[in-house]
N, CA and C atoms as an extended XYZ file, in Angstrom:
435
Properties=species:S:1:pos:R:3:atomname:S:1:resname:S:1:resid:I:1 pbc="F F F"
N        25.382        1.373       -6.186 N   MET     1
C        25.828        1.501       -4.821 CA  MET     1
C        24.957        0.617       -3.924 C   MET     1
N        25.592       -0.160       -3.099 N   GLU     2
C        24.867       -1.059       -2.205 CA  GLU     2
C        24.530       -0.351       -0.898 C   GLU     2
N        23.300       -0.444       -0.516 N   HIS     3
C        22.816        0.139        0.740 CA  HIS     3
C        22.101       -0.963        1.521 C   HIS     3
N        22.868       -1.845        2.116 N   THR     4
C        22.255       -2.975        2.821 CA  THR     4
C        21.338       -2.522        3.957 C   THR     4
N        21.598       -1.352        4.527 N   SER     5
C        20.739       -0.873        5.616 CA  SER     5
C        19.347       -0.487        5.115 C   SER     5
N        19.196       -0.329        3.801 N   SER     6
C        17.898        0.023        3.226 CA  SER     6
C        17.019       -1.196        2.982 C   SER     6
N        17.609       -2.386        2.980 N   TYR     7
C        16.859       -3.602        2.647 CA  TYR     7
C        15.610       -3.791        3.501 C   TYR     7
N        15.721       -3.729        4.835 N   PRO     8
C        14.512       -3.989        5.645 CA  PRO     8
C        13.362       -3.015        5.370 C   PRO     8
N        13.675       -1.737        5.237 N   ALA     9
C        12.615       -0.744        4.980 CA  ALA     9
C        11.959       -0.996        3.628 C   ALA     9
N        12.766       -1.308        2.631 N   LEU    10
C        12.226       -1.551        1.298 CA  LEU    10
C        11.417       -2.845        1.255 C   LEU    10
N        11.916       -3.902        1.873 N   GLN    11
C        11.182       -5.173        1.861 CA  GLN    11
C         9.864       -5.048        2.620 C   GLN    11
N         9.885       -4.351        3.742 N   SER    12
C         8.657       -4.147        4.514 CA  SER    12
C         7.637       -3.342        3.703 C   SER    12
N         8.101       -2.290        3.047 N   ALA    13
C         7.204       -1.495        2.208 CA  ALA    13
C         6.655       -2.341        1.069 C   ALA    13
N         7.505       -3.168        0.484 N   LEU    14
C         7.078       -4.024       -0.624 CA  LEU    14
C         5.953       -4.959       -0.205 C   LEU    14
N         6.120       -5.657        0.908 N   THR    15
C         5.082       -6.608        1.318 CA  THR    15
C         3.778       -5.885        1.663 C   THR    15
N         3.874       -4.748        2.337 N   ASP    16
C         2.655       -4.005        2.661 CA  ASP    16
C         1.961       -3.481        1.406 C   ASP    16
N         2.730       -2.989        0.448 N   LEU    17
C         2.127       -2.451       -0.780 CA  LEU    17
C         1.482       -3.543       -1.627 C   LEU    17
N         2.128       -4.694       -1.698 N   ILE    18
C         1.520       -5.819       -2.431 CA  ILE    18
C         0.221       -6.221       -1.753 C   ILE    18
N         0.254       -6.346       -0.424 N   ASP    19
C        -0.952       -6.743        0.293 CA  ASP    19
C        -2.041       -5.675        0.173 C   ASP    19
N        -1.657       -4.402        0.196 N   LEU    20
C        -2.648       -3.335        0.029 CA  LEU    20
C        -3.340       -3.465       -1.322 C   LEU    20
N        -2.589       -3.789       -2.361 N   SER    21
C        -3.215       -3.954       -3.676 CA  SER    21
C        -4.141       -5.166       -3.699 C   SER    21
N        -3.757       -6.233       -3.014 N   LEU    22
C        -4.600       -7.437       -2.962 CA  LEU    22
C        -5.866       -7.203       -2.148 C   LEU    22
N        -5.729       -6.531       -1.029 N   ILE    23
C        -6.901       -6.214       -0.208 CA  ILE    23
C        -7.820       -5.261       -0.961 C   ILE    23
N        -7.216       -4.315       -1.677 N   GLY    24
C        -8.004       -3.406       -2.506 CA  GLY    24
C        -8.803       -4.161       -3.551 C   GLY    24
N        -8.185       -5.157       -4.170 N   LYS    25
C        -8.876       -5.943       -5.194 CA  LYS    25
C        -9.980       -6.787       -4.558 C   LYS    25
N        -9.708       -7.379       -3.411 N   GLN    26
C       -10.728       -8.170       -2.709 CA  GLN    26
C       -11.942       -7.291       -2.388 C   GLN    26
N       -11.683       -6.099       -1.879 N   ALA    27
C       -12.771       -5.175       -1.566 CA  ALA    27
C       -13.487       -4.727       -2.845 C   ALA    27
N       -12.738       -4.486       -3.898 N   HIS    28
C       -13.286       -4.066       -5.191 CA  HIS    28
C       -14.326       -5.075       -5.693 C   HIS    28
N       -14.020       -6.344       -5.548 N   TRP    29
C       -14.918       -7.394       -6.024 CA  TRP    29
C       -16.144       -7.571       -5.126 C   TRP    29
N       -16.033       -7.214       -3.850 N   ASN    30
C       -17.068       -7.575       -2.883 CA  ASN    30
C       -17.794       -6.410       -2.228 C   ASN    30
N       -17.490       -5.186       -2.610 N   VAL    31
C       -18.167       -4.049       -2.008 CA  VAL    31
C       -19.606       -3.974       -2.508 C   VAL    31
N       -20.491       -3.537       -1.632 N   HIS    32
C       -21.886       -3.300       -2.009 CA  HIS    32
C       -22.434       -2.184       -1.131 C   HIS    32
N       -23.502       -1.580       -1.589 N   GLY    33
C       -24.148       -0.535       -0.803 CA  GLY    33
C       -24.406        0.711       -1.624 C   GLY    33
N       -24.889        1.726       -0.952 N   THR    34
C       -25.289        2.973       -1.578 CA  THR    34
C       -24.143        3.641       -2.338 C   THR    34
N       -22.945        3.549       -1.806 N   HIS    35
C       -21.782        4.210       -2.414 CA  HIS    35
C       -20.941        3.238       -3.241 C   HIS    35
N       -21.578        2.163       -3.675 N   PHE    36
C       -20.848        1.113       -4.406 CA  PHE    36
C       -19.981        1.679       -5.523 C   PHE    36
N       -20.586        2.421       -6.426 N   ARG    37
C       -19.859        2.858       -7.624 CA  ARG    37
C       -18.641        3.718       -7.281 C   ARG    37
N       -18.810        4.706       -6.435 N   SER    38
C       -17.683        5.583       -6.115 CA  SER    38
C       -16.583        4.833       -5.367 C   SER    38
N       -16.960        3.938       -4.467 N   VAL    39
C       -15.960        3.147       -3.740 CA  VAL    39
C       -15.268        2.182       -4.698 C   VAL    39
N       -16.038        1.547       -5.548 N   HIS    40
C       -15.510        0.610       -6.532 CA  HIS    40
C       -14.453        1.300       -7.414 C   HIS    40
N       -14.764        2.479       -7.906 N   LEU    41
C       -13.844        3.221       -8.765 CA  LEU    41
C       -12.631        3.738       -7.993 C   LEU    41
N       -12.846        4.179       -6.767 N   GLU    42
C       -11.735        4.658       -5.940 CA  GLU    42
C       -10.767        3.509       -5.632 C   GLU    42
N       -11.321        2.305       -5.452 N   LEU    43
C       -10.469        1.137       -5.217 CA  LEU    43
C        -9.575        0.859       -6.421 C   LEU    43
N       -10.105        1.048       -7.633 N   ASP    44
C        -9.275        0.878       -8.837 CA  ASP    44
C        -8.053        1.799       -8.787 C   ASP    44
N        -8.271        3.030       -8.387 N   GLU    45
C        -7.162        3.990       -8.310 CA  GLU    45
C        -6.163        3.589       -7.240 C   GLU    45
N        -6.660        3.150       -6.091 N   LEU    46
C        -5.761        2.707       -5.026 CA  LEU    46
C        -4.924        1.518       -5.477 C   LEU    46
N        -5.553        0.551       -6.121 N   ILE    47
C        -4.852       -0.645       -6.583 CA  ILE    47
C        -3.742       -0.252       -7.562 C   ILE    47
N        -4.038        0.643       -8.479 N   ALA    48
C        -3.019        1.098       -9.433 CA  ALA    48
C        -1.873        1.802       -8.711 C   ALA    48
N        -2.186        2.628       -7.738 N   THR    49
C        -1.158        3.326       -6.963 CA  THR    49
C        -0.280        2.326       -6.216 C   THR    49
N        -0.900        1.365       -5.549 N   ALA    50
C        -0.143        0.379       -4.772 CA  ALA    50
C         0.714       -0.513       -5.671 C   ALA    50
N         0.188       -0.901       -6.815 N   ARG    51
C         0.962       -1.755       -7.731 CA  ARG    51
C         2.157       -1.012       -8.310 C   ARG    51
N         1.957        0.219       -8.716 N   THR    52
C         3.071        1.013       -9.238 CA  THR    52
C         4.121        1.223       -8.163 C   THR    52
N         3.673        1.552       -6.960 N   ALA    53
C         4.603        1.780       -5.852 CA  ALA    53
C         5.365        0.509       -5.505 C   ALA    53
N         4.684       -0.635       -5.493 N   SER    54
C         5.383       -1.881       -5.154 CA  SER    54
C         6.438       -2.210       -6.206 C   SER    54
N         6.145       -1.940       -7.473 N   ASP    55
C         7.127       -2.172       -8.526 CA  ASP    55
C         8.319       -1.230       -8.360 C   ASP    55
N         8.063        0.026       -8.055 N   ASP    56
C         9.149        0.983       -7.838 CA  ASP    56
C        10.020        0.572       -6.648 C   ASP    56
N         9.385        0.112       -5.580 N   VAL    57
C        10.123       -0.318       -4.390 CA  VAL    57
C        10.972       -1.553       -4.706 C   VAL    57
N        10.391       -2.521       -5.396 N   ALA    58
C        11.145       -3.737       -5.748 CA  ALA    58
C        12.337       -3.395       -6.638 C   ALA    58
N        12.139       -2.505       -7.589 N   GLU    59
C        13.239       -2.122       -8.469 CA  GLU    59
C        14.316       -1.358       -7.707 C   GLU    59
N        13.917       -0.530       -6.757 N   ARG    60
C        14.911        0.174       -5.934 CA  ARG    60
C        15.677       -0.820       -5.071 C   ARG    60
N        14.979       -1.801       -4.530 N   LEU    61
C        15.635       -2.824       -3.715 CA  LEU    61
C        16.703       -3.551       -4.530 C   LEU    61
N        16.397       -3.888       -5.766 N   ARG    62
C        17.395       -4.509       -6.656 CA  ARG    62
C        18.548       -3.555       -6.938 C   ARG    62
N        18.215       -2.281       -7.156 N   ALA    63
C        19.244       -1.295       -7.496 CA  ALA    63
C        20.266       -1.110       -6.374 C   ALA    63
N        19.832       -1.304       -5.130 N   VAL    64
C        20.767       -1.149       -3.999 CA  VAL    64
C        21.377       -2.470       -3.583 C   VAL    64
N        21.120       -3.515       -4.369 N   GLY    65
C        21.777       -4.798       -4.115 CA  GLY    65
C        20.942       -5.827       -3.391 C   GLY    65
N        19.706       -5.535       -3.115 N   GLY    66
C        18.837       -6.480       -2.411 CA  GLY    66
C        18.061       -7.367       -3.366 C   GLY    66
N        17.356       -8.304       -2.786 N   LEU    67
C        16.529       -9.239       -3.550 CA  LEU    67
C        15.092       -9.139       -3.059 C   LEU    67
N        14.225       -8.485       -3.821 N   PRO    68
C        12.835       -8.339       -3.388 CA  PRO    68
C        12.132       -9.691       -3.323 C   PRO    68
N        11.285       -9.842       -2.327 N   ASP    69
C        10.521      -11.076       -2.159 CA  ASP    69
C         9.042      -10.719       -2.071 C   ASP    69
N         8.348      -10.910       -3.183 N   GLY    70
C         6.922      -10.610       -3.241 CA  GLY    70
C         6.072      -11.851       -3.359 C   GLY    70
N         6.626      -12.998       -2.954 N   ARG    71
C         5.860      -14.245       -3.035 CA  ARG    71
C         4.668      -14.184       -2.074 C   ARG    71
N         3.620      -14.899       -2.436 N   ALA    72
C         2.384      -14.890       -1.644 CA  ALA    72
C         2.650      -15.266       -0.185 C   ALA    72
N         3.451      -16.278        0.034 N   GLY    73
C         3.748      -16.711        1.402 CA  GLY    73
C         4.470      -15.641        2.202 C   GLY    73
N         5.386      -14.949        1.556 N   THR    74
C         6.111      -13.873        2.226 CA  THR    74
C         5.181      -12.720        2.557 C   THR    74
N         4.344      -12.356        1.605 N   VAL    75
C         3.400      -11.261        1.840 CA  VAL    75
C         2.447      -11.629        2.979 C   VAL    75
N         1.921      -12.835        2.957 N   ALA    76
C         0.987      -13.267        4.015 CA  ALA    76
C         1.662      -13.264        5.384 C   ALA    76
N         2.913      -13.660        5.425 N   LYS    77
C         3.643      -13.759        6.689 CA  LYS    77
C         4.074      -12.386        7.215 C   LYS    77
N         4.502      -11.498        6.314 N   GLU    78
C         5.130      -10.255        6.743 CA  GLU    78
C         4.228       -9.027        6.741 C   GLU    78
N         3.149       -9.032        5.967 N   SER    79
C         2.302       -7.852        5.909 CA  SER    79
C         1.672       -7.577        7.267 C   SER    79
N         1.537       -6.307        7.567 N   GLN    80
C         0.936       -5.918        8.841 CA  GLN    80
C        -0.482       -5.366        8.667 C   GLN    80
N        -1.062       -5.583        7.498 N   ILE    81
C        -2.418       -5.102        7.235 CA  ILE    81
C        -3.422       -6.136        7.731 C   ILE    81
N        -4.464       -5.666        8.391 N   ALA    82
C        -5.508       -6.563        8.895 CA  ALA    82
C        -6.229       -7.247        7.736 C   ALA    82
N        -6.523       -8.504        7.919 N   ASP    83
C        -7.248       -9.294        6.920 CA  ASP    83
C        -8.713       -8.861        6.916 C   ASP    83
N        -9.243       -8.482        5.756 N   PRO    84
C       -10.638       -8.032        5.706 CA  PRO    84
C       -11.638       -9.176        5.790 C   PRO    84
N       -11.174      -10.401        5.640 N   GLY    85
C       -12.074      -11.545        5.649 CA  GLY    85
C       -12.724      -11.736        4.290 C   GLY    85
N       -13.413      -12.834        4.163 N   ALA    86
C       -14.077      -13.171        2.906 CA  ALA    86
C       -15.512      -12.654        2.920 C   ALA    86
N       -16.110      -12.602        1.750 N   GLY    87
C       -17.522      -12.256        1.652 CA  GLY    87
C       -17.758      -10.804        1.315 C   GLY    87
N       -19.043      -10.472        1.253 N   MET    88
C       -19.474       -9.130        0.897 CA  MET    88
C       -19.024       -8.126        1.958 C   MET    88
N       -18.735       -6.916        1.476 N   LEU    89
C       -18.317       -5.830        2.363 CA  LEU    89
C       -19.228       -4.630        2.136 C   LEU    89
N       -19.908       -4.212        3.175 N   ASP    90
C       -20.713       -3.004        3.113 CA  ASP    90
C       -19.811       -1.832        2.743 C   ASP    90
N       -20.311       -0.888        1.955 N   ASP    91
C       -19.475        0.213        1.481 CA  ASP    91
C       -18.863        1.025        2.627 C   ASP    91
N       -19.623        1.304        3.677 N   ASP    92
C       -19.071        2.059        4.804 CA  ASP    92
C       -17.968        1.269        5.513 C   ASP    92
N       -18.168       -0.039        5.654 N   LYS    93
C       -17.137       -0.872        6.265 CA  LYS    93
C       -15.897       -0.917        5.364 C   LYS    93
N       -16.113       -0.983        4.069 N   THR    94
C       -15.004       -0.991        3.118 CA  THR    94
C       -14.199        0.296        3.218 C   THR    94
N       -14.891        1.415        3.271 N   ILE    95
C       -14.213        2.710        3.380 CA  ILE    95
C       -13.362        2.751        4.641 C   ILE    95
N       -13.924        2.334        5.767 N   ALA    96
C       -13.176        2.342        7.032 CA  ALA    96
C       -11.990        1.384        6.976 C   ALA    96
N       -12.216        0.193        6.471 N   LEU    97
C       -11.165       -0.816        6.380 CA  LEU    97
C       -10.011       -0.337        5.501 C   LEU    97
N       -10.348        0.182        4.331 N   VAL    98
C        -9.320        0.611        3.383 CA  VAL    98
C        -8.610        1.864        3.895 C   VAL    98
N        -9.340        2.786        4.484 N   THR    99
C        -8.725        3.989        5.042 CA  THR    99
C        -7.726        3.612        6.127 C   THR    99
N        -8.096        2.686        7.001 N   ASP   100
C        -7.184        2.220        8.054 CA  ASP   100
C        -5.965        1.509        7.468 C   ASP   100
N        -6.179        0.688        6.442 N   ALA   101
C        -5.072       -0.033        5.811 CA  ALA   101
C        -4.089        0.943        5.171 C   ALA   101
N        -4.618        1.921        4.461 N   ILE   102
C        -3.752        2.922        3.824 CA  ILE   102
C        -2.947        3.679        4.876 C   ILE   102
N        -3.616        4.117        5.928 N   ALA   103
C        -2.935        4.875        6.981 CA  ALA   103
C        -1.843        4.032        7.646 C   ALA   103
N        -2.133        2.761        7.879 N   GLY   104
C        -1.134        1.886        8.496 CA  GLY   104
C         0.097        1.721        7.628 C   GLY   104
N        -0.115        1.489        6.337 N   VAL   105
C         1.018        1.328        5.415 CA  VAL   105
C         1.818        2.626        5.352 C   VAL   105
N         1.134        3.749        5.193 N   ALA   106
C         1.826        5.042        5.124 CA  ALA   106
C         2.615        5.314        6.405 C   ALA   106
N         2.023        5.031        7.553 N   ASP   107
C         2.700        5.258        8.836 CA  ASP   107
C         3.941        4.378        8.983 C   ASP   107
N         3.826        3.109        8.591 N   ARG   108
C         4.984        2.206        8.709 CA  ARG   108
C         6.110        2.633        7.777 C   ARG   108
N         5.759        3.017        6.565 N   ILE   109
C         6.792        3.484        5.635 CA  ILE   109
C         7.430        4.761        6.180 C   ILE   109
N         6.605        5.676        6.635 N   GLU   110
C         7.136        6.938        7.162 CA  GLU   110
C         8.044        6.714        8.367 C   GLU   110
N         7.693        5.750        9.212 N   SER   111
C         8.522        5.488       10.394 CA  SER   111
C         9.887        4.901       10.027 C   SER   111
N        10.025        4.370        8.810 N   SER   112
C        11.313        3.819        8.385 CA  SER   112
C        12.251        4.883        7.818 C   SER   112
N        11.746        6.069        7.547 N   LEU   113
C        12.543        7.102        6.873 CA  LEU   113
C        13.813        7.505        7.627 C   LEU   113
N        13.769        7.665        8.950 N   PRO   114
C        15.005        8.044        9.640 CA  PRO   114
C        16.153        7.027        9.450 C   PRO   114
N        15.819        5.768        9.272 N   SER   115
C        16.869        4.752        9.086 CA  SER   115
C        17.512        4.842        7.703 C   SER   115
N        16.966        5.684        6.847 N   LEU   116
C        17.456        5.800        5.473 CA  LEU   116
C        18.220        7.097        5.233 C   LEU   116
N        18.712        7.708        6.289 N   GLU   117
C        19.398        8.998        6.140 CA  GLU   117
C        20.654        8.915        5.268 C   GLU   117
N        21.225        7.721        5.102 N   ASN   118
C        22.400        7.549        4.251 CA  ASN   118
C        22.039        7.061        2.857 C   ASN   118
N        20.748        6.965        2.561 N   ASP   119
C        20.285        6.530        1.246 CA  ASP   119
C        19.140        7.455        0.827 C   ASP   119
N        19.514        8.647        0.428 N   LEU   120
C        18.518        9.672        0.113 CA  LEU   120
C        17.615        9.314       -1.067 C   LEU   120
N        18.105        8.630       -2.116 N   PRO   121
C        17.176        8.248       -3.186 CA  PRO   121
C        16.063        7.305       -2.700 C   PRO   121
N        16.415        6.369       -1.817 N   THR   122
C        15.391        5.476       -1.263 CA  THR   122
C        14.430        6.272       -0.389 C   THR   122
N        14.982        7.152        0.419 N   GLN   123
C        14.147        7.984        1.273 CA  GLN   123
C        13.186        8.815        0.419 C   GLN   123
N        13.690        9.392       -0.656 N   ASP   124
C        12.858       10.198       -1.553 CA  ASP   124
C        11.740        9.356       -2.177 C   ASP   124
N        12.084        8.167       -2.641 N   LEU   125
C        11.076        7.273       -3.218 CA  LEU   125
C         9.977        6.977       -2.203 C   LEU   125
N        10.374        6.623       -0.991 N   LEU   126
C         9.378        6.266        0.023 CA  LEU   126
C         8.549        7.468        0.456 C   LEU   126
N         9.147        8.649        0.476 N   ILE   127
C         8.380        9.859        0.787 CA  ILE   127
C         7.306       10.081       -0.278 C   ILE   127
N         7.663        9.873       -1.543 N   SER   128
C         6.669       10.062       -2.607 CA  SER   128
C         5.538        9.039       -2.496 C   SER   128
N         5.857        7.842       -2.059 N   ILE   129
C         4.827        6.813       -1.876 CA  ILE   129
C         3.916        7.174       -0.709 C   ILE   129
N         4.493        7.650        0.384 N   VAL   130
C         3.687        8.082        1.535 CA  VAL   130
C         2.755        9.220        1.116 C   VAL   130
N         3.253       10.148        0.326 N   THR   131
C         2.433       11.255       -0.157 CA  THR   131
C         1.250       10.741       -0.974 C   THR   131
N         1.508        9.795       -1.874 N   ALA   132
C         0.433        9.218       -2.699 CA  ALA   132
C        -0.570        8.451       -1.837 C   ALA   132
N        -0.075        7.719       -0.836 N   LEU   133
C        -0.974        6.974        0.049 CA  LEU   133
C        -1.819        7.922        0.898 C   LEU   133
N        -1.208        8.994        1.388 N   ASN   134
C        -1.971        9.970        2.175 CA  ASN   134
C        -3.097       10.570        1.342 C   ASN   134
N        -2.815       10.864        0.076 N   LYS   135
C        -3.850       11.394       -0.812 CA  LYS   135
C        -4.957       10.362       -1.012 C   LYS   135
N        -4.583        9.114       -1.256 N   ALA   136
C        -5.577        8.053       -1.451 CA  ALA   136
C        -6.440        7.881       -0.197 C   ALA   136
N        -5.809        7.925        0.959 N   GLY   137
C        -6.558        7.803        2.214 CA  GLY   137
C        -7.526        8.956        2.405 C   GLY   137
N        -7.077       10.151        2.070 N   TRP   138
C        -7.949       11.314        2.162 CA  TRP   138
C        -9.139       11.171        1.213 C   TRP   138
N        -8.885       10.701       -0.003 N   MET   139
C        -9.967       10.513       -0.988 CA  MET   139
C       -10.998        9.506       -0.467 C   MET   139
N       -10.523        8.416        0.114 N   PHE   140
C       -11.446        7.424        0.663 CA  PHE   140
C       -12.253        8.001        1.813 C   PHE   140
N       -11.598        8.724        2.687 N   ALA   141
C       -12.275        9.276        3.863 CA  ALA   141
C       -13.395       10.237        3.476 C   ALA   141
N       -13.298       10.883        2.327 N   GLN   142
C       -14.327       11.816        1.877 CA  GLN   142
C       -15.627       11.103        1.521 C   GLN   142
N       -15.597        9.802        1.372 N   GLN   143
C       -16.780        9.050        0.959 CA  GLN   143
C       -17.618        8.574        2.140 C   GLN   143
N       -17.137        8.803        3.346 N   ARG   144
C       -17.897        8.350        4.520 CA  ARG   144
C       -19.221        9.095        4.586 C   ARG   144
N       -20.267        8.325        4.898 N   SER   145
C       -21.587        8.963        4.963 CA  SER   145
C       -21.918        9.441        6.360 C   SER   145
């Protein structure tokens, strides 16, 4: 069944989730500080969550007749996540940055849900992703010193 009205919400979620996984990996490689190990490991979990979710979103987009676009240029152009910049990241700064990024992605996905009232499977998928992101954000927030 084609749900063309679902395309924008799914594509937006896709670009944000891909970028969240990339930002998570950038932070994973560059975090340092007292909480290095716990933040480093928590980032691994976030990256896995974001990658799985982005794959699920892309597959749903195909299932409803859309064409997912996860190219680097598209992600860079369309993602609404703040760029963390290059270089080392203090663990507290990493926690704040990642917590804000997760909350932003979850909020944007959640705000798209009303537009999906005629596509309940897509709405259900995105609700499950928001739930997973909220949990990840809560886990990160617990590490603040």
